[in-house]
Amino acid sequence: MNARSIFSFLALLAAWALPLTAPAQQPWPSRAVRIIATSPPGGSVDFLARSLAEDFTKSFGEAFVVETRPGANGNIGVEIVVKAPADGHMLFVAPPGPFSINAHLMSFMPFNPATDVAPVAMLGVAPLLLVVHPSVPAKNLKELLAWLRGEGADAHYASQAVASTGYLAMELLKSLARVEATHVPYKGSAAQATTDLLAGRVAMSFVGRLEP
């Protein structure tokens, strides 16, 4: 799996939500459809979910309602869908965490990403960009690494959460470059992490640039 795939944003629904037997012949949707956004409001996942809901409501003539259910790097929202009735009226939008990352970093998974859900569409990709606060005396990666070697754990970096792609990217950079920096997770909130970065409360962050 290449880096572009790893950082892709996926829209998924429960694997059994669109049965292939007789029930599939029934009109769909027959009532309002819930779309679970697994990250807090204001981020890429929330934006994609609300864009889908608006378009689907117009196309299908039924309401598609977005509900935000952040937490556990996406697991909480996915679990809600997995436990919902298998009638095709609940979908979710999530980043890669619940499907390719969490199982390797968390001791307990409330669902099996290989069997309990099935991908419907890839909505976009989000290449990661390493950004720093203007107060950091670095104009390129070489200078940033030199600064980090001098600062050590006194340098702080932001990410949406432990196990998020931004967290993994920074930890990989630290390992490869043999530098230190203290992680500040933001409970899934990219907006709050960005606010603190702009204010200088953290020095740097890997951020995604959404490409539909």
CSV table of C-alpha atoms in Angstrom, one decimal:
chain,number,residue,atom,x,y,z
A,1,MET,CA,0.0,0.0,0.0
A,2,ASN,CA,1.5,3.3,-1.0
A,3,ALA,CA,1.5,6.6,0.9
A,4,ARG,CA,-1.3,8.0,-1.2
A,5,SER,CA,-3.5,5.0,-0.3
A,6,ILE,CA,-2.7,5.2,3.4
A,7,PHE,CA,-3.8,8.8,3.7
A,8,SER,CA,-6.9,8.3,1.6
A,9,PHE,CA,-10.2,9.2,3.1
A,10,LEU,CA,-12.8,6.5,2.7
A,11,ALA,CA,-16.6,6.4,2.9
A,12,LEU,CA,-17.8,3.1,4.2
A,13,LEU,CA,-21.0,1.4,5.4
A,14,ALA,CA,-21.7,-1.8,7.1
A,15,ALA,CA,-21.0,-4.8,4.9
A,16,TRP,CA,-24.5,-6.1,5.2
A,17,ALA,CA,-26.2,-2.8,4.7
A,18,LEU,CA,-26.9,-3.5,1.0
A,19,PRO,CA,-28.1,-7.1,0.9
A,20,LEU,CA,-27.9,-8.9,-2.5
A,21,THR,CA,-31.0,-11.0,-2.0
A,22,ALA,CA,-34.7,-10.2,-2.1
A,23,PRO,CA,-34.6,-7.1,0.3
A,24,ALA,CA,-32.3,-5.4,-2.2
A,25,GLN,CA,-35.3,-5.1,-4.6
A,26,GLN,CA,-37.1,-2.8,-2.1
A,27,PRO,CA,-37.0,0.9,-2.7
A,28,TRP,CA,-34.0,2.6,-1.1
A,29,PRO,CA,-33.9,4.8,0.9
A,30,SER,CA,-37.4,4.3,2.4
A,31,ARG,CA,-36.7,6.8,5.2
A,32,ALA,CA,-34.0,9.2,6.4
A,33,VAL,CA,-30.5,8.0,6.2
A,34,ARG,CA,-27.9,8.7,9.0
A,35,ILE,CA,-24.3,9.5,8.0
A,36,ILE,CA,-21.9,9.2,10.9
A,37,ALA,CA,-18.9,11.5,10.7
A,38,THR,CA,-16.2,10.0,12.9
A,39,SER,CA,-14.3,13.3,13.5
A,40,PRO,CA,-15.4,16.5,15.2
A,41,PRO,CA,-17.1,19.3,13.2
A,42,GLY,CA,-15.0,21.5,11.0
A,43,GLY,CA,-12.5,18.9,9.7
A,44,SER,CA,-12.2,17.1,6.4
A,45,VAL,CA,-14.4,14.2,7.4
A,46,ASP,CA,-17.2,16.5,8.5
A,47,PHE,CA,-17.0,18.5,5.3
A,48,LEU,CA,-17.1,15.4,3.1
A,49,ALA,CA,-20.0,13.9,5.1
A,50,ARG,CA,-22.1,17.1,4.8
A,51,SER,CA,-21.3,17.5,1.1
A,52,LEU,CA,-22.5,13.9,0.6
A,53,ALA,CA,-25.6,14.5,2.7
A,54,GLU,CA,-26.6,17.6,0.7
A,55,ASP,CA,-26.1,15.9,-2.7
A,56,PHE,CA,-27.8,12.6,-1.7
A,57,THR,CA,-30.8,14.5,-0.2
A,58,LYS,CA,-31.4,16.2,-3.5
A,59,SER,CA,-30.8,13.0,-5.6
A,60,PHE,CA,-32.8,10.5,-3.6
A,61,GLY,CA,-35.6,12.7,-2.2
A,62,GLU,CA,-35.0,11.5,1.4
A,63,ALA,CA,-33.2,13.3,4.2
A,64,PHE,CA,-29.5,12.3,4.7
A,65,VAL,CA,-28.6,13.5,8.2
A,66,VAL,CA,-25.0,13.9,9.4
A,67,GLU,CA,-24.2,13.0,13.0
A,68,THR,CA,-20.7,13.6,14.5
A,69,ARG,CA,-19.5,10.8,16.7
A,70,PRO,CA,-15.7,11.3,17.3
A,71,GLY,CA,-13.5,9.4,19.6
A,72,ALA,CA,-11.0,6.5,19.7
A,73,ASN,CA,-9.5,7.6,16.4
A,74,GLY,CA,-12.8,6.9,14.6
A,75,ASN,CA,-13.7,3.6,16.3
A,76,ILE,CA,-16.7,5.0,18.2
A,77,GLY,CA,-18.4,6.2,15.1
A,78,VAL,CA,-17.7,3.0,13.2
A,79,GLU,CA,-19.0,0.8,16.1
A,80,ILE,CA,-22.3,2.7,16.0
A,81,VAL,CA,-22.8,1.7,12.4
A,82,VAL,CA,-21.6,-1.9,12.9
A,83,LYS,CA,-24.3,-2.3,15.6
A,84,ALA,CA,-27.1,-0.7,13.7
A,85,PRO,CA,-29.8,-2.7,11.9
A,86,ALA,CA,-28.6,-4.0,8.6
A,87,ASP,CA,-31.2,-2.1,6.5
A,88,GLY,CA,-29.0,0.2,4.5
A,89,HIS,CA,-30.0,3.4,6.3
A,90,MET,CA,-26.8,4.2,8.1
A,91,LEU,CA,-23.5,5.1,6.5
A,92,PHE,CA,-20.3,6.6,7.8
A,93,VAL,CA,-17.3,8.6,6.6
A,94,ALA,CA,-13.9,8.1,8.2
A,95,PRO,CA,-10.2,8.5,7.7
A,96,PRO,CA,-7.9,5.4,7.5
A,97,GLY,CA,-7.5,4.9,11.3
A,98,PRO,CA,-10.4,2.5,12.0
A,99,PHE,CA,-9.4,0.3,9.0
A,100,SER,CA,-5.6,0.3,8.7
A,101,ILE,CA,-4.1,1.8,11.8
A,102,ASN,CA,-6.1,1.2,15.0
A,103,ALA,CA,-5.9,-2.5,15.0
A,104,HIS,CA,-2.1,-2.3,15.2
A,105,LEU,CA,-1.9,0.2,18.0
A,106,MET,CA,-5.0,-0.5,20.2
A,107,SER,CA,-5.3,-3.5,22.5
A,108,PHE,CA,-9.1,-3.8,21.8
A,109,MET,CA,-11.1,-3.3,18.6
A,110,PRO,CA,-14.9,-3.3,19.0
A,111,PHE,CA,-15.3,-4.5,15.4
A,112,ASN,CA,-13.3,-6.3,12.7
A,113,PRO,CA,-12.5,-3.9,9.9
A,114,ALA,CA,-11.9,-6.8,7.5
A,115,THR,CA,-15.3,-8.4,7.9
A,116,ASP,CA,-17.7,-6.0,9.6
A,117,VAL,CA,-17.6,-3.2,7.1
A,118,ALA,CA,-17.1,-2.9,3.4
A,119,PRO,CA,-15.8,0.1,1.4
A,120,VAL,CA,-18.3,1.9,-0.9
A,121,ALA,CA,-16.2,4.8,-2.3
A,122,MET,CA,-13.0,6.7,-1.8
A,123,LEU,CA,-14.0,10.4,-1.5
A,124,GLY,CA,-10.5,11.9,-1.8
A,125,VAL,CA,-6.9,11.8,-0.7
A,126,ALA,CA,-5.1,14.0,1.8
A,127,PRO,CA,-1.3,14.3,1.3
A,128,LEU,CA,0.4,15.3,4.5
A,129,LEU,CA,2.3,18.6,4.8
A,130,LEU,CA,4.7,19.4,7.6
A,131,VAL,CA,4.0,23.0,8.8
A,132,VAL,CA,5.7,25.0,11.5
A,133,HIS,CA,5.0,28.1,13.5
A,134,PRO,CA,6.9,31.2,12.2
A,135,SER,CA,8.8,31.5,15.4
A,136,VAL,CA,10.6,28.2,14.6
A,137,PRO,CA,14.0,29.2,13.1
A,138,ALA,CA,13.8,26.8,10.1
A,139,LYS,CA,13.3,27.4,6.4
A,140,ASN,CA,13.7,23.8,5.4
A,141,LEU,CA,13.7,20.3,6.8
A,142,LYS,CA,17.4,20.2,7.4
A,143,GLU,CA,17.2,23.4,9.5
A,144,LEU,CA,14.1,22.0,11.3
A,145,LEU,CA,15.9,18.8,12.3
A,146,ALA,CA,18.9,20.8,13.5
A,147,TRP,CA,16.5,22.9,15.7
A,148,LEU,CA,14.8,19.8,17.0
A,149,ARG,CA,18.1,18.3,18.0
A,150,GLY,CA,18.8,21.4,20.1
A,151,GLU,CA,15.3,21.6,21.6
A,152,GLY,CA,14.7,17.9,22.3
A,153,ALA,CA,11.5,17.2,24.2
A,154,ASP,CA,10.9,20.9,24.8
A,155,ALA,CA,9.6,21.1,21.2
A,156,HIS,CA,5.9,20.2,20.9
A,157,TYR,CA,4.0,19.0,17.9
A,158,ALA,CA,0.2,18.7,17.4
A,159,SER,CA,-1.9,15.9,15.9
A,160,GLN,CA,-5.6,15.1,15.8
A,161,ALA,CA,-5.1,12.0,18.0
A,162,VAL,CA,-2.8,9.2,19.0
A,163,ALA,CA,-2.8,6.8,16.0
A,164,SER,CA,-3.8,9.5,13.6
A,165,THR,CA,-1.9,9.8,10.3
A,166,GLY,CA,-0.3,13.1,11.5
A,167,TYR,CA,0.9,11.4,14.7
A,168,LEU,CA,2.4,8.4,12.7
A,169,ALA,CA,4.1,10.7,10.2
A,170,MET,CA,5.8,12.7,13.0
A,171,GLU,CA,6.8,9.6,14.9
A,172,LEU,CA,8.3,8.1,11.8
A,173,LEU,CA,10.3,11.3,11.1
A,174,LYS,CA,11.5,11.3,14.7
A,175,SER,CA,12.7,7.8,14.4
A,176,LEU,CA,14.4,8.2,11.0
A,177,ALA,CA,16.1,11.5,11.9
A,178,ARG,CA,16.8,10.5,15.6
A,179,VAL,CA,15.2,13.6,17.0
A,180,GLU,CA,12.8,14.3,19.9
A,181,ALA,CA,9.6,16.2,20.2
A,182,THR,CA,6.6,16.0,22.6
A,183,HIS,CA,3.3,14.9,21.2
A,184,VAL,CA,0.2,17.0,22.0
A,185,PRO,CA,-3.0,15.1,20.8
A,186,TYR,CA,-6.2,17.1,20.2
A,187,LYS,CA,-9.0,14.4,20.6
A,188,GLY,CA,-9.7,14.3,16.9
A,189,SER,CA,-10.0,18.1,16.4
A,190,ALA,CA,-7.8,19.3,13.5
A,191,ALA,CA,-9.4,22.8,13.9
A,192,GLN,CA,-8.2,23.1,17.5
A,193,ALA,CA,-4.8,21.8,16.7
A,194,THR,CA,-4.5,24.3,13.9
A,195,THR,CA,-5.6,27.1,16.2
A,196,ASP,CA,-2.9,26.3,18.7
A,197,LEU,CA,-0.3,26.0,16.0
A,198,LEU,CA,-1.1,29.4,14.6
A,199,ALA,CA,-1.0,30.8,18.2
A,200,GLY,CA,2.4,29.3,18.8
A,201,ARG,CA,1.3,27.0,21.6
A,202,VAL,CA,2.8,24.1,19.6
A,203,ALA,CA,5.7,24.4,17.1
A,204,MET,CA,4.7,22.1,14.3
A,205,SER,CA,2.2,19.6,12.9
A,206,PHE,CA,1.6,17.3,9.9
A,207,VAL,CA,-1.7,18.5,8.3
A,208,GLY,CA,-3.6,17.0,5.4
A,209,ARG,CA,-4.5,18.8,2.3
A,210,LEU,CA,-7.8,17.4,1.0
A,211,GLU,CA,-7.9,16.5,-2.7
A,212,PRO,CA,-11.3,15.3,-3.7
